[in-house]
PDB file of C-alpha atoms and ligand atoms in Angstrom:
ATOM      1  CA  UNK A   1      26.075 -74.051  76.827  1.00 34.00           C
ATOM      2  CA  UNK A   2      25.577 -70.277  77.791  1.00 34.00           C
ATOM      3  CA  UNK A   3      22.339 -70.167  80.195  1.00 34.00           C
ATOM      4  CA  UNK A   4      19.960 -68.559  78.400  1.00 40.00           C
ATOM      5  CA  UNK A   5      17.649 -66.061  80.091  1.00 32.00           C
ATOM      6  CA  UNK A   6      13.912 -65.798  79.419  1.00 33.00           C
ATOM      7  CA  UNK A   7      13.662 -61.894  78.157  1.00 32.00           C
ATOM      8  CA  UNK A   8      10.294 -60.868  76.526  1.00 32.00           C
ATOM      9  CA  UNK A   9       7.157 -63.614  75.333  1.00 34.00           C
ATOM     10  CA  UNK A  10       4.839 -62.400  72.489  1.00 35.00           C
ATOM     11  CA  UNK A  11       2.723 -64.055  69.994  1.00 36.00           C
ATOM     12  CA  UNK A  12       2.691 -63.814  66.365  1.00 38.00           C
ATOM     13  CA  UNK A  13      -0.929 -62.920  65.527  1.00 37.00           C
ATOM     14  CA  UNK A  14      -0.557 -63.155  61.771  1.00 38.00           C
ATOM     15  CA  UNK A  15       1.713 -66.518  62.238  1.00 44.00           C
ATOM     16  CA  UNK A  16       0.402 -67.671  65.216  1.00 47.00           C
ATOM     17  CA  UNK A  17       4.161 -69.309  65.754  1.00 52.00           C
ATOM     18  CA  UNK A  18       3.885 -68.281  69.341  1.00 56.00           C
ATOM     19  CA  UNK A  19       7.662 -66.668  69.348  1.00 55.00           C
ATOM     20  CA  UNK A  20       9.306 -66.291  72.382  1.00 57.00           C
ATOM     21  CA  UNK A  21      12.277 -64.266  72.725  1.00 53.00           C
ATOM     22  CA  UNK A  22      15.308 -65.317  74.192  1.00 50.00           C
ATOM     23  CA  UNK A  23      18.568 -63.533  74.683  1.00 52.00           C
ATOM     24  CA  UNK A  24      19.952 -63.724  71.115  1.00 69.00           C
ATOM     25  CA  UNK A  25      17.539 -66.224  70.355  1.00 80.00           C
ATOM     26  CA  UNK A  26      14.251 -66.489  69.665  1.00 84.00           C
ATOM     27  CA  UNK A  27      12.579 -70.251  70.187  1.00 88.00           C
ATOM     28  CA  UNK A  28       8.437 -70.885  70.138  1.00 95.00           C
ATOM     29  CA  UNK A  29       5.966 -72.367  71.720  1.00 96.00           C
ATOM     30  CA  UNK A  30       2.793 -74.700  70.953  1.00 97.00           C
ATOM     31  CA  UNK A  31       0.266 -72.610  69.874  1.00 97.00           C
ATOM     32  CA  UNK A  32      -3.581 -72.646  71.301  1.00 96.00           C
ATOM     33  CA  UNK A  33      -6.076 -74.283  68.975  1.00 96.00           C
ATOM     34  CA  UNK A  34      -8.887 -71.847  67.414  1.00 95.00           C
ATOM     35  CA  UNK A  35     -11.513 -74.088  68.923  1.00 97.00           C
ATOM     36  CA  UNK A  36     -12.101 -77.050  71.097  1.00 97.00           C
ATOM     37  CA  UNK A  37     -10.381 -80.707  70.939  1.00 98.00           C
ATOM     38  CA  UNK A  38     -14.360 -81.931  70.148  1.00 97.00           C
ATOM     39  CA  UNK A  39     -15.650 -79.303  67.815  1.00 98.00           C
ATOM     40  CA  UNK A  40     -14.565 -81.044  64.904  1.00 98.00           C
ATOM     41  CA  UNK A  41     -16.840 -84.463  65.603  1.00 97.00           C
ATOM     42  CA  UNK A  42     -18.216 -86.269  64.400  1.00 97.00           C
ATOM     43  CA  UNK A  43     -15.358 -85.619  61.278  1.00 98.00           C
ATOM     44  CA  UNK A  44     -12.266 -86.159  63.457  1.00 98.00           C
ATOM     45  CA  UNK A  45     -12.537 -86.998  67.169  1.00 98.00           C
ATOM     46  CA  UNK A  46     -11.142 -85.142  70.544  1.00 98.00           C
ATOM     47  CA  UNK A  47      -8.890 -87.860  71.324  1.00 97.00           C
ATOM     48  CA  UNK A  48      -7.547 -87.569  67.736  1.00 98.00           C
ATOM     49  CA  UNK A  49      -7.243 -83.622  68.024  1.00 98.00           C
ATOM     50  CA  UNK A  50      -5.689 -83.563  71.613  1.00 98.00           C
ATOM     51  CA  UNK A  51      -3.322 -86.298  70.848  1.00 98.00           C
ATOM     52  CA  UNK A  52      -2.252 -84.758  67.335  1.00 98.00           C
ATOM     53  CA  UNK A  53      -1.717 -81.056  69.202  1.00 98.00           C
ATOM     54  CA  UNK A  54      -0.750 -81.950  72.874  1.00 97.00           C
ATOM     55  CA  UNK A  55       2.167 -84.897  71.672  1.00 97.00           C
ATOM     56  CA  UNK A  56       2.919 -84.443  68.135  1.00 98.00           C
ATOM     57  CA  UNK A  57       2.840 -80.823  67.784  1.00 98.00           C
ATOM     58  CA  UNK A  58       4.432 -79.961  71.031  1.00 98.00           C
ATOM     59  CA  UNK A  59       7.217 -82.765  70.202  1.00 98.00           C
ATOM     60  CA  UNK A  60       7.789 -80.659  67.094  1.00 98.00           C
ATOM     61  CA  UNK A  61       8.222 -77.404  69.257  1.00 98.00           C
ATOM     62  CA  UNK A  62      10.105 -79.136  71.528  1.00 97.00           C
ATOM     63  CA  UNK A  63      12.647 -80.319  69.422  1.00 98.00           C
ATOM     64  CA  UNK A  64      12.945 -77.365  67.298  1.00 97.00           C
ATOM     65  CA  UNK A  65      13.716 -75.147  70.037  1.00 96.00           C
ATOM     66  CA  UNK A  66      16.239 -78.049  71.211  1.00 96.00           C
ATOM     67  CA  UNK A  67      17.963 -77.768  68.114  1.00 96.00           C
ATOM     68  CA  UNK A  68      18.026 -74.093  67.818  1.00 95.00           C
ATOM     69  CA  UNK A  69      19.556 -73.907  70.725  1.00 94.00           C
ATOM     70  CA  UNK A  70      22.358 -76.440  69.669  1.00 95.00           C
ATOM     71  CA  UNK A  71      22.738 -74.478  66.330  1.00 95.00           C
ATOM     72  CA  UNK A  72      23.689 -71.351  68.153  1.00 93.00           C
ATOM     73  CA  UNK A  73      25.820 -73.016  70.491  1.00 93.00           C
ATOM     74  CA  UNK A  74      27.708 -74.493  67.671  1.00 95.00           C
ATOM     75  CA  UNK A  75      27.770 -71.460  65.295  1.00 92.00           C
ATOM     76  CA  UNK A  76      29.218 -69.742  68.719  1.00 92.00           C
ATOM     77  CA  UNK A  77      31.970 -72.521  68.855  1.00 94.00           C
ATOM     78  CA  UNK A  78      32.748 -72.415  65.410  1.00 95.00           C
ATOM     79  CA  UNK A  79      31.558 -75.824  64.811  1.00 96.00           C
ATOM     80  CA  UNK A  80      30.891 -76.340  61.630  1.00 96.00           C
ATOM     81  CA  UNK A  81      29.908 -79.985  61.352  1.00 97.00           C
ATOM     82  CA  UNK A  82      27.524 -79.558  64.118  1.00 97.00           C
ATOM     83  CA  UNK A  83      25.971 -76.731  62.199  1.00 97.00           C
ATOM     84  CA  UNK A  84      25.797 -78.837  58.781  1.00 97.00           C
ATOM     85  CA  UNK A  85      24.357 -82.023  61.081  1.00 97.00           C
ATOM     86  CA  UNK A  86      21.484 -80.008  62.262  1.00 97.00           C
ATOM     87  CA  UNK A  87      19.560 -79.061  59.305  1.00 97.00           C
ATOM     88  CA  UNK A  88      17.763 -82.269  58.589  1.00 97.00           C
ATOM     89  CA  UNK A  89      16.295 -81.569  62.754  1.00 97.00           C
ATOM     90  CA  UNK A  90      15.561 -77.937  62.450  1.00 96.00           C
ATOM     91  CA  UNK A  91      13.904 -78.735  58.840  1.00 97.00           C
ATOM     92  CA  UNK A  92      11.842 -81.553  60.120  1.00 98.00           C
ATOM     93  CA  UNK A  93      10.756 -80.486  63.368  1.00 98.00           C
ATOM     94  CA  UNK A  94      10.571 -76.372  62.192  1.00 97.00           C
ATOM     95  CA  UNK A  95       8.683 -78.025  59.176  1.00 98.00           C
ATOM     96  CA  UNK A  96       6.468 -79.649  61.594  1.00 98.00           C
ATOM     97  CA  UNK A  97       5.950 -76.638  63.559  1.00 98.00           C
ATOM     98  CA  UNK A  98       5.132 -74.574  60.458  1.00 97.00           C
ATOM     99  CA  UNK A  99       2.574 -77.193  59.191  1.00 98.00           C
ATOM    100  CA  UNK A 100       0.539 -77.462  62.019  1.00 98.00           C
ATOM    101  CA  UNK A 101       0.426 -74.239  63.012  1.00 98.00           C
ATOM    102  CA  UNK A 102      -0.967 -73.737  59.385  1.00 97.00           C
ATOM    103  CA  UNK A 103      -3.245 -76.851  59.699  1.00 98.00           C
ATOM    104  CA  UNK A 104      -5.047 -75.964  62.867  1.00 98.00           C
ATOM    105  CA  UNK A 105      -6.016 -72.719  60.927  1.00 98.00           C
ATOM    106  CA  UNK A 106      -7.151 -74.680  58.128  1.00 98.00           C
ATOM    107  CA  UNK A 107      -9.825 -76.439  59.882  1.00 98.00           C
ATOM    108  CA  UNK A 108     -13.298 -75.494  61.664  1.00 98.00           C
ATOM    109  CA  UNK A 109     -16.190 -76.387  63.504  1.00 98.00           C
ATOM    110  CA  UNK A 110     -18.949 -76.895  61.308  1.00 97.00           C
ATOM    111  CA  UNK A 111     -21.384 -74.693  63.298  1.00 96.00           C
ATOM    112  CA  UNK A 112     -18.643 -72.291  62.917  1.00 96.00           C
ATOM    113  CA  UNK A 113     -18.632 -72.265  58.979  1.00 96.00           C
ATOM    114  CA  UNK A 114     -15.936 -75.251  58.259  1.00 97.00           C
ATOM    115  CA  UNK A 115     -16.662 -76.896  54.918  1.00 97.00           C
ATOM    116  CA  UNK A 116     -18.912 -73.851  53.607  1.00 96.00           C
ATOM    117  CA  UNK A 117     -17.509 -73.168  49.814  1.00 95.00           C
ATOM    118  CA  UNK A 118     -15.305 -69.783  49.212  1.00 94.00           C
ATOM    119  CA  UNK A 119     -17.653 -68.252  46.974  1.00 86.00           C
ATOM    120  CA  UNK A 120     -15.181 -65.068  46.617  1.00 90.00           C
ATOM    121  CA  UNK A 121     -12.179 -64.299  44.294  1.00 95.00           C
ATOM    122  CA  UNK A 122     -10.468 -67.921  45.622  1.00 97.00           C
ATOM    123  CA  UNK A 123     -13.793 -69.528  45.039  1.00 97.00           C
ATOM    124  CA  UNK A 124     -13.897 -67.598  41.117  1.00 96.00           C
ATOM    125  CA  UNK A 125     -10.032 -68.488  41.055  1.00 97.00           C
ATOM    126  CA  UNK A 126     -10.573 -72.339  41.827  1.00 98.00           C
ATOM    127  CA  UNK A 127     -13.488 -72.769  39.336  1.00 97.00           C
ATOM    128  CA  UNK A 128     -11.162 -70.861  36.245  1.00 96.00           C
ATOM    129  CA  UNK A 129      -7.980 -73.006  37.326  1.00 96.00           C
ATOM    130  CA  UNK A 130      -9.433 -76.559  38.033  1.00 97.00           C
ATOM    131  CA  UNK A 131     -13.044 -76.323  36.226  1.00 97.00           C
ATOM    132  CA  UNK A 132     -14.696 -76.978  39.967  1.00 97.00           C
ATOM    133  CA  UNK A 133     -13.928 -77.251  43.592  1.00 97.00           C
ATOM    134  CA  UNK A 134     -15.456 -80.583  43.143  1.00 97.00           C
ATOM    135  CA  UNK A 135     -12.459 -81.318  40.642  1.00 98.00           C
ATOM    136  CA  UNK A 136      -9.693 -79.789  42.865  1.00 98.00           C
ATOM    137  CA  UNK A 137     -10.846 -81.668  45.825  1.00 98.00           C
ATOM    138  CA  UNK A 138     -11.045 -84.888  43.672  1.00 98.00           C
ATOM    139  CA  UNK A 139      -7.270 -83.992  42.211  1.00 98.00           C
ATOM    140  CA  UNK A 140      -6.243 -82.772  46.046  1.00 98.00           C
ATOM    141  CA  UNK A 141      -7.738 -86.119  47.497  1.00 98.00           C
ATOM    142  CA  UNK A 142      -6.298 -88.352  45.046  1.00 98.00           C
ATOM    143  CA  UNK A 143      -2.216 -87.040  45.131  1.00 97.00           C
ATOM    144  CA  UNK A 144      -2.833 -87.157  48.815  1.00 97.00           C
ATOM    145  CA  UNK A 145      -4.216 -91.112  49.084  1.00 97.00           C
ATOM    146  CA  UNK A 146      -1.215 -91.860  46.849  1.00 97.00           C
ATOM    147  CA  UNK A 147       1.365 -89.958  48.930  1.00 96.00           C
ATOM    148  CA  UNK A 148       3.975 -92.670  50.128  1.00 96.00           C
ATOM    149  CA  UNK A 149       4.445 -92.634  53.465  1.00 95.00           C
ATOM    150  CA  UNK A 150       3.920 -89.678  55.625  1.00 97.00           C
ATOM    151  CA  UNK A 151       3.397 -85.936  54.095  1.00 98.00           C
ATOM    152  CA  UNK A 152       1.069 -83.444  53.211  1.00 98.00           C
ATOM    153  CA  UNK A 153      -1.258 -82.372  50.481  1.00 98.00           C
ATOM    154  CA  UNK A 154      -1.278 -78.361  49.690  1.00 98.00           C
ATOM    155  CA  UNK A 155      -3.282 -76.151  48.089  1.00 98.00           C
ATOM    156  CA  UNK A 156      -1.410 -73.243  47.550  1.00 98.00           C
ATOM    157  CA  UNK A 157      -0.337 -69.913  45.223  1.00 98.00           C
ATOM    158  CA  UNK A 158       2.550 -68.855  43.540  1.00 97.00           C
ATOM    159  CA  UNK A 159       2.246 -65.266  45.085  1.00 95.00           C
ATOM    160  CA  UNK A 160       4.812 -64.253  42.251  1.00 96.00           C
ATOM    161  CA  UNK A 161       2.256 -65.872  38.942  1.00 96.00           C
ATOM    162  CA  UNK A 162      -0.319 -65.121  40.954  1.00 95.00           C
ATOM    163  CA  UNK A 163      -1.466 -68.722  40.001  1.00 96.00           C
ATOM    164  CA  UNK A 164      -3.033 -71.796  41.902  1.00 98.00           C
ATOM    165  CA  UNK A 165      -0.988 -74.969  42.520  1.00 98.00           C
ATOM    166  CA  UNK A 166      -1.766 -78.772  44.371  1.00 98.00           C
ATOM    167  CA  UNK A 167       1.683 -80.313  45.888  1.00 98.00           C
ATOM    168  CA  UNK A 168       2.649 -83.128  47.474  1.00 98.00           C
ATOM    169  CA  UNK A 169       5.501 -82.432  50.254  1.00 98.00           C
ATOM    170  CA  UNK A 170       7.131 -85.913  52.565  1.00 97.00           C
ATOM    171  CA  UNK A 171       7.725 -85.982  55.733  1.00 98.00           C
ATOM    172  CA  UNK A 172       7.335 -82.270  57.858  1.00 98.00           C
ATOM    173  CA  UNK A 173       8.968 -80.419  54.339  1.00 98.00           C
ATOM    174  CA  UNK A 174       6.732 -77.200  53.940  1.00 97.00           C
ATOM    175  CA  UNK A 175       5.202 -76.085  50.646  1.00 98.00           C
ATOM    176  CA  UNK A 176       8.048 -73.572  50.554  1.00 97.00           C
ATOM    177  CA  UNK A 177      10.515 -76.554  49.834  1.00 96.00           C
ATOM    178  CA  UNK A 178       8.178 -77.102  46.318  1.00 96.00           C
ATOM    179  CA  UNK A 179       9.551 -73.253  45.541  1.00 96.00           C
ATOM    180  CA  UNK A 180      10.109 -70.037  47.072  1.00 96.00           C
ATOM    181  CA  UNK A 181       7.120 -68.245  46.219  1.00 97.00           C
ATOM    182  CA  UNK A 182       4.413 -70.773  47.106  1.00 98.00           C
ATOM    183  CA  UNK A 183       2.478 -69.777  49.733  1.00 98.00           C
ATOM    184  CA  UNK A 184      -0.151 -72.228  51.661  1.00 98.00           C
ATOM    185  CA  UNK A 185      -3.612 -71.867  51.428  1.00 98.00           C
ATOM    186  CA  UNK A 186      -4.772 -75.136  52.267  1.00 98.00           C
ATOM    187  CA  UNK A 187      -2.862 -78.260  53.296  1.00 98.00           C
ATOM    188  CA  UNK A 188      -4.252 -81.555  55.042  1.00 98.00           C
ATOM    189  CA  UNK A 189      -1.891 -83.800  57.139  1.00 98.00           C
ATOM    190  CA  UNK A 190      -1.696 -87.229  55.943  1.00 98.00           C
ATOM    191  CA  UNK A 191       0.433 -88.783  58.557  1.00 98.00           C
ATOM    192  CA  UNK A 192      -1.543 -91.597  60.152  1.00 96.00           C
ATOM    193  CA  UNK A 193      -1.197 -89.764  63.767  1.00 97.00           C
ATOM    194  CA  UNK A 194      -3.744 -87.652  61.724  1.00 97.00           C
ATOM    195  CA  UNK A 195      -6.407 -90.428  61.678  1.00 97.00           C
ATOM    196  CA  UNK A 196      -5.487 -93.573  62.169  1.00 96.00           C
ATOM    197  CA  UNK A 197      -7.411 -93.977  65.513  1.00 97.00           C
ATOM    198  CA  UNK A 198     -10.744 -92.919  63.850  1.00 97.00           C
ATOM    199  CA  UNK A 199     -10.196 -93.908  60.183  1.00 97.00           C
ATOM    200  CA  UNK A 200      -7.473 -96.985  60.643  1.00 96.00           C
ATOM    201  CA  UNK A 201      -5.539 -97.458  57.537  1.00 95.00           C
ATOM    202  CA  UNK A 202      -8.348 -96.158  55.370  1.00 96.00           C
ATOM    203  CA  UNK A 203      -6.866 -92.387  54.253  1.00 96.00           C
ATOM    204  CA  UNK A 204      -9.423 -91.918  51.452  1.00 97.00           C
ATOM    205  CA  UNK A 205     -12.126 -91.739  54.180  1.00 97.00           C
ATOM    206  CA  UNK A 206     -10.560 -89.160  56.008  1.00 98.00           C
ATOM    207  CA  UNK A 207      -9.697 -87.295  52.982  1.00 98.00           C
ATOM    208  CA  UNK A 208     -13.277 -87.370  51.875  1.00 97.00           C
ATOM    209  CA  UNK A 209     -14.175 -86.322  55.378  1.00 98.00           C
ATOM    210  CA  UNK A 210     -12.001 -83.450  56.257  1.00 98.00           C
ATOM    211  CA  UNK A 211     -13.539 -81.175  53.554  1.00 98.00           C
ATOM    212  CA  UNK A 212     -16.473 -80.677  55.687  1.00 98.00           C
ATOM    213  CA  UNK A 213     -14.336 -79.014  58.191  1.00 98.00           C
ATOM    214  CA  UNK A 214     -12.145 -77.120  56.105  1.00 98.00           C
ATOM    215  CA  UNK A 215     -11.820 -73.386  56.755  1.00 98.00           C
ATOM    216  CA  UNK A 216     -12.047 -71.842  53.671  1.00 98.00           C
ATOM    217  CA  UNK A 217     -12.423 -67.883  55.477  1.00 97.00           C
ATOM    218  CA  UNK A 218      -8.884 -68.702  56.275  1.00 97.00           C
ATOM    219  CA  UNK A 219      -7.775 -69.774  52.846  1.00 97.00           C
ATOM    220  CA  UNK A 220      -9.893 -67.102  51.031  1.00 97.00           C
ATOM    221  CA  UNK A 221      -7.955 -64.346  53.411  1.00 96.00           C
ATOM    222  CA  UNK A 222      -4.308 -65.621  52.822  1.00 97.00           C
ATOM    223  CA  UNK A 223      -5.016 -65.598  48.670  1.00 97.00           C
ATOM    224  CA  UNK A 224      -6.704 -62.362  49.011  1.00 96.00           C
ATOM    225  CA  UNK A 225      -3.761 -61.234  51.033  1.00 96.00           C
ATOM    226  CA  UNK A 226      -0.707 -62.524  48.314  1.00 96.00           C
ATOM    227  CA  UNK A 227      -2.964 -62.074  45.258  1.00 93.00           C
ATOM    228  CA  UNK A 228      -5.513 -58.392  45.814  1.00 91.00           C
TER     229      UNK A 228
HETATM  230 FE1  LIG B 301       0.385 -83.735  62.034  1.00 76.08          FE
END
């Protein structure tokens, strides 16, 4: 593999994806959390947040970068079978990086507004589409609890139809794999690594409690950008 020289580094503020520019190849870095590891207690323990961010998310970033470098190398050599073989690693690890980067922004400490219900255009859209916020939460909790294995439950918006959706995705598939116009407003990680140390095998309790630290302000900002 050709030697790659670090040239510049910049942060993609809006996306928070920590983009690094290498010579001809963009790779990614772990974004900082917008709060301390223990700031979501007692809803999510500091130990979970630390491991989730420093170990799990970091591993997705590391393996995503590795796969992108291998892809770049394979394309330079015209090695089609390796290009195809790398697609799973790119989807899994790139998806893990995208999803977790959103997830950290979907959470906020209670003293910084975590859990405060949306009262703006998103709040109105939720009432119109689902009947009430409580009805929407119940549906997301039910779908998240029923998801087999590991994955995510999402509140998203179809940016063409201007319509809210609830979806689940398996593994680390991002919401966009369910439709090219779907933008995530709120994604809840239902992998065991997100709750097991505190909630053991009782995923419904984790889902019930996480709403106390949901950052509706962030979800509202994304919604208003997509549905001005
Ligand atoms: Fe996770």
